[in-house]
Amino acid sequence: MDNFQIETAQNISIQQNVAHVTTRIGSYLIDVFIIFAYYVLLFILFALMGYETNFENALPFILMSIPVMFYSLAFEILLNGQTPGKVANKIRVVKLDGSKPTFGSYIIRWFLRLIDISLFSGSVAVVTILLNGKGQRLGDIAAGTTVISERKRVRIQDTLMGNIREDHKPTFPQ
């Protein structure tokens, strides 16, 4: 797992864990499922209203697709760098210095999502994330952001089991 270091204004170094590519893919799949459920509910609603789906009646469907176009942008702005999928996996978009991304950063990420994820089925994003040491896709590189994991990583050495001496013999009060 890649880490990167953030230097605060008080000269304190903070180690951040970059979100793993599989966690990011899982978050994306959760978001796709939510979008799919939205479309299913739309089609059920239109079917119950007796609305026919054809080219002449396409305007309501196009208008109802606008929230899907701005899904990631709106949620990342409103939820402090997270979409519902990112919330579920405890990952967040941050600037490389650890601060909250600006509106412009979110716009750049959202716009380049078209190249990273939509046009090439995510292959460009995955390759870029794997090759970049800071877990950035093209949109992140252009915006100066990355996606970090907010989960605390615990290793066996961090637990009590890591501090047991070889010559330790357990004693039992009974």
Coordinates of N, CA and C in Angstrom, one line a residue:
M1 N 0.8 -1.2 0.0 CA 0.0 0.0 0.0 C 0.9 1.2 0.0
D2 N 0.6 2.1 -0.9 CA 1.4 3.4 -1.0 C 1.0 4.4 0.0
N3 N 1.9 5.1 0.5 CA 1.7 6.2 1.5 C 2.3 7.4 0.9
F4 N 1.8 8.5 1.4 CA 2.5 9.8 1.1 C 2.4 10.6 2.3
Q5 N 3.3 11.6 2.4 CA 3.5 12.3 3.6 C 3.0 13.8 3.4
I6 N 2.3 14.3 4.3 CA 1.8 15.7 4.3 C 2.5 16.5 5.3
E7 N 3.0 17.6 4.9 CA 3.7 18.5 5.8 C 2.8 19.6 6.2
T8 N 2.4 19.8 7.4 CA 1.5 20.8 7.8 C 2.2 22.2 8.0
A9 N 1.5 23.2 8.2 CA 2.0 24.6 8.4 C 2.9 24.6 9.7
Q10 N 2.6 23.7 10.6 CA 3.4 23.7 11.9 C 4.6 22.7 11.8
N11 N 5.0 22.4 10.6 CA 6.1 21.4 10.3 C 5.9 20.1 11.0
I12 N 4.6 19.6 11.0 CA 4.3 18.3 11.5 C 4.0 17.4 10.3
S13 N 4.7 16.2 10.2 CA 4.5 15.3 9.1 C 3.4 14.4 9.4
I14 N 2.4 14.2 8.5 CA 1.3 13.3 8.7 C 1.4 12.3 7.6
Q15 N 1.4 11.0 7.9 CA 1.4 9.9 7.0 C 0.0 9.6 6.5
Q16 N -0.3 9.6 5.2 CA -1.6 9.3 4.7 C -1.5 8.0 3.9
N17 N -2.5 7.2 4.1 CA -2.6 5.9 3.3 C -3.4 6.2 2.0
V18 N -2.8 5.9 0.9 CA -3.5 6.0 -0.4 C -4.5 4.9 -0.5
A19 N -5.7 5.3 -1.0 CA -6.8 4.2 -1.2 C -6.3 3.2 -2.2
H20 N -6.5 2.0 -1.9 CA -6.1 0.9 -2.9 C -7.0 0.9 -4.1
V21 N -6.5 0.5 -5.2 CA -7.2 0.6 -6.5 C -8.5 -0.3 -6.4
T22 N -8.4 -1.4 -5.7 CA -9.6 -2.3 -5.6 C -10.7 -1.6 -4.7
T23 N -10.3 -0.9 -3.7 CA -11.2 -0.1 -2.9 C -11.9 0.9 -3.7
R24 N -11.1 1.6 -4.6 CA -11.7 2.6 -5.5 C -12.7 2.0 -6.5
I25 N -12.3 0.8 -7.0 CA -13.2 0.2 -8.0 C -14.5 -0.3 -7.2
G26 N -14.4 -0.8 -6.0 CA -15.5 -1.2 -5.2 C -16.5 0.0 -5.0
S27 N -15.9 1.2 -4.7 CA -16.7 2.4 -4.5 C -17.4 2.8 -5.8
Y28 N -16.7 2.7 -6.9 CA -17.3 3.0 -8.1 C -18.5 2.1 -8.5
L29 N -18.3 0.8 -8.2 CA -19.4 -0.2 -8.4 C -20.6 0.1 -7.5
I30 N -20.4 0.5 -6.3 CA -21.5 0.9 -5.4 C -22.2 2.1 -6.0
D31 N -21.5 3.1 -6.5 CA -22.1 4.3 -7.2 C -22.8 3.9 -8.4
V32 N -22.3 3.0 -9.2 CA -23.0 2.5 -10.4 C -24.3 1.8 -10.1
F33 N -24.3 1.0 -9.0 CA -25.5 0.3 -8.6 C -26.5 1.3 -8.1
I34 N -26.2 2.4 -7.5 CA -27.1 3.5 -7.1 C -27.7 4.1 -8.3
I35 N -26.9 4.4 -9.3 CA -27.3 5.0 -10.5 C -28.3 4.1 -11.3
F36 N -27.9 2.8 -11.3 CA -28.8 1.8 -11.9 C -30.2 1.7 -11.2
A37 N -30.2 1.7 -9.9 CA -31.4 1.7 -9.2 C -32.2 3.0 -9.4
Y38 N -31.6 4.1 -9.6 CA -32.3 5.4 -10.0 C -33.0 5.2 -11.3
Y39 N -32.3 4.7 -12.3 CA -32.9 4.5 -13.6 C -34.0 3.4 -13.6
V40 N -33.9 2.4 -12.8 CA -35.0 1.4 -12.7 C -36.2 2.1 -12.1
L41 N -36.0 2.9 -11.0 CA -37.1 3.6 -10.4 C -37.8 4.5 -11.4
L42 N -37.0 5.2 -12.2 CA -37.5 6.1 -13.2 C -38.4 5.4 -14.2
F43 N -37.9 4.3 -14.7 CA -38.6 3.5 -15.7 C -39.9 3.0 -15.1
I44 N -39.9 2.5 -13.9 CA -41.1 2.0 -13.2 C -42.1 3.2 -13.1
L45 N -41.6 4.3 -12.6 CA -42.5 5.5 -12.5 C -43.1 5.9 -13.8
F46 N -42.3 6.0 -14.9 CA -42.9 6.3 -16.2 C -43.8 5.3 -16.7
A47 N -43.5 4.0 -16.4 CA -44.5 2.9 -16.8 C -45.8 3.0 -16.1
L48 N -45.7 3.3 -14.8 CA -47.0 3.5 -14.0 C -47.8 4.7 -14.5
M49 N -47.1 5.7 -15.0 CA -47.9 6.8 -15.5 C -48.4 6.6 -16.9
G50 N -48.0 5.5 -17.5 CA -48.4 5.1 -18.9 C -47.6 5.9 -19.9
Y51 N -46.4 6.3 -19.6 CA -45.6 7.1 -20.5 C -44.9 6.1 -21.5
E52 N -45.0 6.3 -22.8 CA -44.3 5.5 -23.7 C -42.9 6.0 -24.0
T53 N -42.0 5.0 -24.1 CA -40.6 5.3 -24.4 C -40.4 5.3 -25.9
N54 N -40.3 6.4 -26.5 CA -39.9 6.5 -27.9 C -39.2 7.9 -28.1
F55 N -38.7 8.1 -29.3 CA -37.9 9.3 -29.6 C -38.7 10.6 -29.4
E56 N -40.0 10.5 -29.7 CA -40.8 11.7 -29.5 C -41.0 12.1 -28.1
N57 N -40.9 11.2 -27.2 CA -41.1 11.4 -25.7 C -39.8 11.3 -25.0
A58 N -38.7 11.6 -25.6 CA -37.4 11.4 -25.0 C -37.0 12.5 -24.0
L59 N -37.6 13.7 -24.1 CA -37.2 14.8 -23.3 C -37.3 14.6 -21.8
P60 N -38.3 14.0 -21.3 CA -38.4 13.7 -19.8 C -37.3 12.8 -19.4
F61 N -36.9 11.8 -20.2 CA -35.9 10.9 -19.9 C -34.5 11.6 -19.9
I62 N -34.3 12.5 -20.9 CA -33.1 13.2 -20.9 C -33.0 14.1 -19.7
L63 N -34.0 14.8 -19.4 CA -34.0 15.7 -18.2 C -33.8 14.9 -16.9
M64 N -34.3 13.7 -16.8 CA -34.1 12.9 -15.6 C -32.7 12.3 -15.6
S65 N -32.0 12.3 -16.7 CA -30.6 11.8 -16.7 C -29.6 12.9 -16.3
I66 N -30.0 14.1 -16.1 CA -29.1 15.2 -15.7 C -28.5 14.9 -14.3
P67 N -29.2 14.4 -13.3 CA -28.6 14.1 -12.0 C -27.5 13.1 -12.1
V68 N -27.7 12.1 -13.1 CA -26.7 11.1 -13.2 C -25.4 11.7 -13.8
M69 N -25.5 12.6 -14.7 CA -24.3 13.3 -15.3 C -23.5 14.0 -14.2
F70 N -24.1 14.6 -13.2 CA -23.4 15.3 -12.2 C -23.3 14.6 -10.9
Y71 N -23.6 13.3 -10.9 CA -23.6 12.5 -9.7 C -22.3 12.6 -8.9
S72 N -21.2 12.3 -9.4 CA -19.9 12.3 -8.7 C -19.5 13.7 -8.3
L73 N -19.7 14.7 -9.2 CA -19.4 16.1 -8.9 C -20.2 16.6 -7.7
A74 N -21.5 16.4 -7.8 CA -22.4 16.9 -6.7 C -22.1 16.3 -5.4
F75 N -22.0 15.0 -5.4 CA -21.7 14.3 -4.1 C -20.4 14.7 -3.5
E76 N -19.4 14.7 -4.3 CA -18.0 15.1 -3.8 C -18.0 16.5 -3.2
I77 N -18.7 17.4 -3.8 CA -18.8 18.8 -3.3 C -19.6 18.8 -2.0
L78 N -20.8 18.1 -2.0 CA -21.7 18.1 -0.8 C -21.2 17.3 0.3
L79 N -20.5 16.2 0.1 CA -20.1 15.3 1.1 C -18.6 15.3 1.4
N80 N -18.0 16.5 1.2 CA -16.6 16.7 1.5 C -15.7 15.7 0.9
G81 N -15.8 15.5 -0.4 CA -14.9 14.7 -1.2 C -15.3 13.2 -1.2
Q82 N -16.6 12.9 -1.0 CA -17.0 11.5 -1.0 C -18.3 11.4 -1.7
T83 N -18.4 10.3 -2.4 CA -19.7 9.8 -3.0 C -20.3 8.8 -2.1
P84 N -21.5 8.3 -2.2 CA -22.0 7.2 -1.3 C -21.1 6.0 -1.4
G85 N -20.5 5.7 -2.5 CA -19.6 4.5 -2.6 C -18.3 4.8 -1.8
K86 N -17.8 6.0 -1.8 CA -16.6 6.3 -1.1 C -16.9 6.3 0.4
V87 N -18.1 6.8 0.8 CA -18.5 6.8 2.2 C -18.5 5.3 2.7
A88 N -19.1 4.4 1.9 CA -19.2 3.0 2.3 C -17.8 2.4 2.5
N89 N -16.9 2.8 1.7 CA -15.5 2.2 1.8 C -14.5 3.1 2.6
K90 N -15.0 4.2 3.2 CA -14.2 5.1 4.0 C -13.0 5.6 3.3
I91 N -13.2 6.1 2.1 CA -12.2 6.8 1.3 C -12.7 8.2 1.0
R92 N -11.7 9.1 0.7 CA -12.0 10.5 0.5 C -11.1 11.2 -0.4
V93 N -11.5 12.1 -1.2 CA -10.7 12.9 -2.1 C -10.1 14.1 -1.3
V94 N -8.8 14.2 -1.3 CA -8.1 15.3 -0.7 C -7.1 15.9 -1.6
K95 N -6.6 17.2 -1.3 CA -5.5 17.8 -2.1 C -4.3 17.0 -1.6
L96 N -3.2 17.2 -2.4 CA -1.9 16.5 -2.0 C -1.3 17.0 -0.7
D97 N -1.7 18.2 -0.3 CA -1.2 18.8 0.9 C -2.1 18.4 2.1
G98 N -3.2 17.7 1.9 CA -4.0 17.2 2.9 C -5.3 18.1 3.1
S99 N -5.3 19.2 2.4 CA -6.5 20.1 2.6 C -7.7 19.7 1.8
K100 N -8.8 20.3 2.0 CA -10.0 20.0 1.2 C -9.8 20.6 -0.2
P101 N -10.2 19.8 -1.2 CA -10.1 20.3 -2.6 C -11.0 21.5 -2.8
T102 N -10.6 22.3 -3.7 CA -11.5 23.5 -4.1 C -12.5 23.0 -5.1
F103 N -13.5 23.9 -5.4 CA -14.5 23.6 -6.4 C -13.9 23.3 -7.7
G104 N -12.9 24.1 -8.1 CA -12.2 23.9 -9.3 C -11.5 22.5 -9.4
S105 N -11.0 22.0 -8.3 CA -10.4 20.7 -8.3 C -11.4 19.6 -8.6
Y106 N -12.6 19.8 -8.0 CA -13.7 18.8 -8.2 C -14.1 18.9 -9.7
I107 N -14.2 20.1 -10.3 CA -14.6 20.2 -11.7 C -13.6 19.5 -12.6
I108 N -12.3 19.7 -12.3 CA -11.2 19.1 -13.2 C -11.3 17.6 -13.1
R109 N -11.5 17.1 -11.8 CA -11.6 15.6 -11.7 C -12.8 15.1 -12.4
W110 N -13.9 15.8 -12.3 CA -15.2 15.4 -12.9 C -15.1 15.4 -14.4
F111 N -14.5 16.4 -15.0 CA -14.4 16.5 -16.4 C -13.4 15.5 -17.0
L112 N -12.3 15.2 -16.3 CA -11.4 14.2 -16.8 C -11.8 12.8 -16.6
R113 N -12.9 12.7 -15.8 CA -13.5 11.3 -15.5 C -14.0 10.8 -16.9
L114 N -14.3 11.6 -17.8 CA -14.8 11.2 -19.1 C -13.7 10.4 -19.8
I115 N -12.4 10.9 -19.7 CA -11.3 10.2 -20.3 C -10.9 9.0 -19.5
D116 N -10.7 9.2 -18.2 CA -10.2 8.2 -17.3 C -11.1 6.9 -17.2
I117 N -12.4 7.2 -17.1 CA -13.3 6.1 -16.7 C -14.3 5.8 -17.8
S118 N -14.9 6.8 -18.3 CA -16.0 6.6 -19.3 C -15.6 6.1 -20.7
L119 N -14.6 6.8 -21.3 CA -14.2 6.4 -22.6 C -13.5 5.1 -22.7
F120 N -12.6 4.8 -21.7 CA -11.8 3.6 -21.8 C -12.1 2.6 -20.7
S121 N -13.4 2.6 -20.3 CA -13.9 1.6 -19.3 C -13.1 1.5 -18.0
G122 N -12.4 2.6 -17.6 CA -11.7 2.6 -16.4 C -10.2 2.1 -16.5
S123 N -9.9 1.6 -17.7 CA -8.5 1.0 -17.9 C -7.4 2.1 -17.7
V124 N -7.7 3.3 -18.3 CA -6.7 4.4 -18.1 C -6.5 4.8 -16.7
A125 N -7.6 4.8 -15.9 CA -7.6 5.2 -14.5 C -6.8 4.1 -13.7
V126 N -7.1 2.9 -13.9 CA -6.5 1.8 -13.2 C -5.0 1.8 -13.4
V127 N -4.6 1.9 -14.7 CA -3.1 1.9 -15.0 C -2.4 3.1 -14.4
T128 N -3.1 4.2 -14.5 CA -2.5 5.5 -14.0 C -2.3 5.4 -12.4
I129 N -3.4 4.9 -11.8 CA -3.3 4.7 -10.3 C -2.2 3.7 -9.9
L130 N -2.1 2.6 -10.6 CA -1.0 1.6 -10.3 C 0.4 2.1 -10.6
L131 N 0.5 2.9 -11.6 CA 1.9 3.4 -11.9 C 2.3 4.7 -11.1
N132 N 1.3 5.4 -10.7 CA 1.6 6.6 -9.9 C 1.8 6.3 -8.5
G133 N 2.8 6.8 -7.8 CA 3.0 6.5 -6.4 C 2.1 7.1 -5.4
K134 N 1.2 8.0 -5.9 CA 0.3 8.7 -5.0 C -1.1 8.3 -5.2
G135 N -1.4 7.2 -5.9 CA -2.7 6.7 -6.2 C -3.6 7.7 -6.9
Q136 N -3.0 8.3 -7.9 CA -3.8 9.3 -8.7 C -4.1 8.8 -10.1
R137 N -5.3 9.1 -10.5 CA -5.7 8.9 -11.9 C -5.4 10.2 -12.6
L138 N -5.7 10.3 -13.9 CA -5.4 11.5 -14.7 C -6.1 12.8 -14.1
G139 N -7.3 12.6 -13.7 CA -8.1 13.7 -13.2 C -7.5 14.2 -11.9
D140 N -7.0 13.3 -11.1 CA -6.3 13.6 -9.8 C -5.0 14.4 -10.0
I141 N -4.2 13.9 -11.0 CA -3.0 14.5 -11.3 C -3.2 16.0 -11.8
A142 N -4.2 16.2 -12.7 CA -4.5 17.5 -13.2 C -5.0 18.4 -12.1
A143 N -5.8 17.9 -11.1 CA -6.4 18.6 -10.1 C -5.5 18.8 -8.8
G144 N -4.5 18.0 -8.8 CA -3.6 18.1 -7.6 C -4.2 17.4 -6.4
T145 N -5.0 16.4 -6.6 CA -5.7 15.6 -5.6 C -5.3 14.2 -5.6
T146 N -5.7 13.5 -4.5 CA -5.6 12.0 -4.5 C -6.7 11.5 -3.6
V147 N -6.9 10.2 -3.6 CA -7.9 9.6 -2.8 C -7.2 8.8 -1.7
I148 N -7.6 9.1 -0.4 CA -7.0 8.5 0.7 C -8.0 7.6 1.4
S149 N -7.4 6.6 2.1 CA -8.2 5.7 3.0 C -8.3 6.3 4.4
E150 N -9.5 6.3 5.0 CA -9.6 6.8 6.3 C -9.6 5.7 7.3
R151 N -9.4 4.5 6.9 CA -9.4 3.3 7.8 C -8.0 3.3 8.4
K152 N -8.0 2.9 9.7 CA -6.8 2.7 10.5 C -6.2 1.4 10.1
R153 N -5.0 1.3 9.6 CA -4.3 0.1 9.3 C -3.6 -0.4 10.5
V154 N -4.0 -1.7 10.9 CA -3.4 -2.3 12.1 C -2.6 -3.5 11.6
R155 N -1.4 -3.6 12.0 CA -0.6 -4.8 11.7 C -0.4 -5.6 13.0
I156 N 0.0 -6.8 12.8 CA 0.2 -7.7 14.0 C 1.3 -7.1 14.9
Q157 N 2.2 -6.4 14.4 CA 3.3 -5.8 15.2 C 2.7 -4.7 16.1
D158 N 1.6 -4.1 15.7 CA 1.0 -3.0 16.5 C 0.1 -3.5 17.6
T159 N -0.1 -4.8 17.7 CA -0.9 -5.4 18.8 C 0.0 -5.9 19.9
L160 N -0.7 -6.5 20.9 CA 0.1 -7.1 22.0 C 0.9 -8.3 21.6
M161 N 0.4 -9.0 20.6 CA 1.1 -10.2 20.1 C 2.5 -9.9 19.6
G162 N 2.7 -8.6 19.1 CA 4.0 -8.3 18.5 C 5.0 -8.0 19.6
N163 N 4.7 -7.9 20.9 CA 5.6 -7.5 21.9 C 5.9 -8.7 22.9
I164 N 5.6 -9.8 22.6 CA 5.8 -11.0 23.5 C 7.2 -11.5 23.3
R165 N 7.9 -11.6 24.4 CA 9.3 -12.1 24.3 C 9.2 -13.7 24.1
E166 N 10.4 -14.1 23.6 CA 10.5 -15.6 23.3 C 10.4 -16.4 24.6
D167 N 11.0 -15.9 25.6 CA 11.1 -16.7 26.9 C 9.9 -16.5 27.8
H168 N 8.8 -15.9 27.3 CA 7.7 -15.6 28.1 C 6.9 -16.9 28.4
K169 N 6.6 -17.1 29.7 CA 5.7 -18.2 30.1 C 4.5 -17.6 30.8
P170 N 3.3 -17.9 30.2 CA 2.1 -17.4 30.8 C 1.8 -18.0 32.2
T171 N 1.3 -17.2 33.1 CA 0.9 -17.7 34.4 C -0.6 -17.5 34.5
F172 N -1.2 -18.4 35.2 CA -2.6 -18.4 35.4 C -2.9 -18.3 36.9
P173 N -3.8 -17.4 37.4 CA -4.1 -17.2 38.8 C -4.7 -18.5 39.5
Q174 N -5.4 -19.3 38.8 CA -6.1 -20.4 39.4 C -5.1 -21.6 39.4

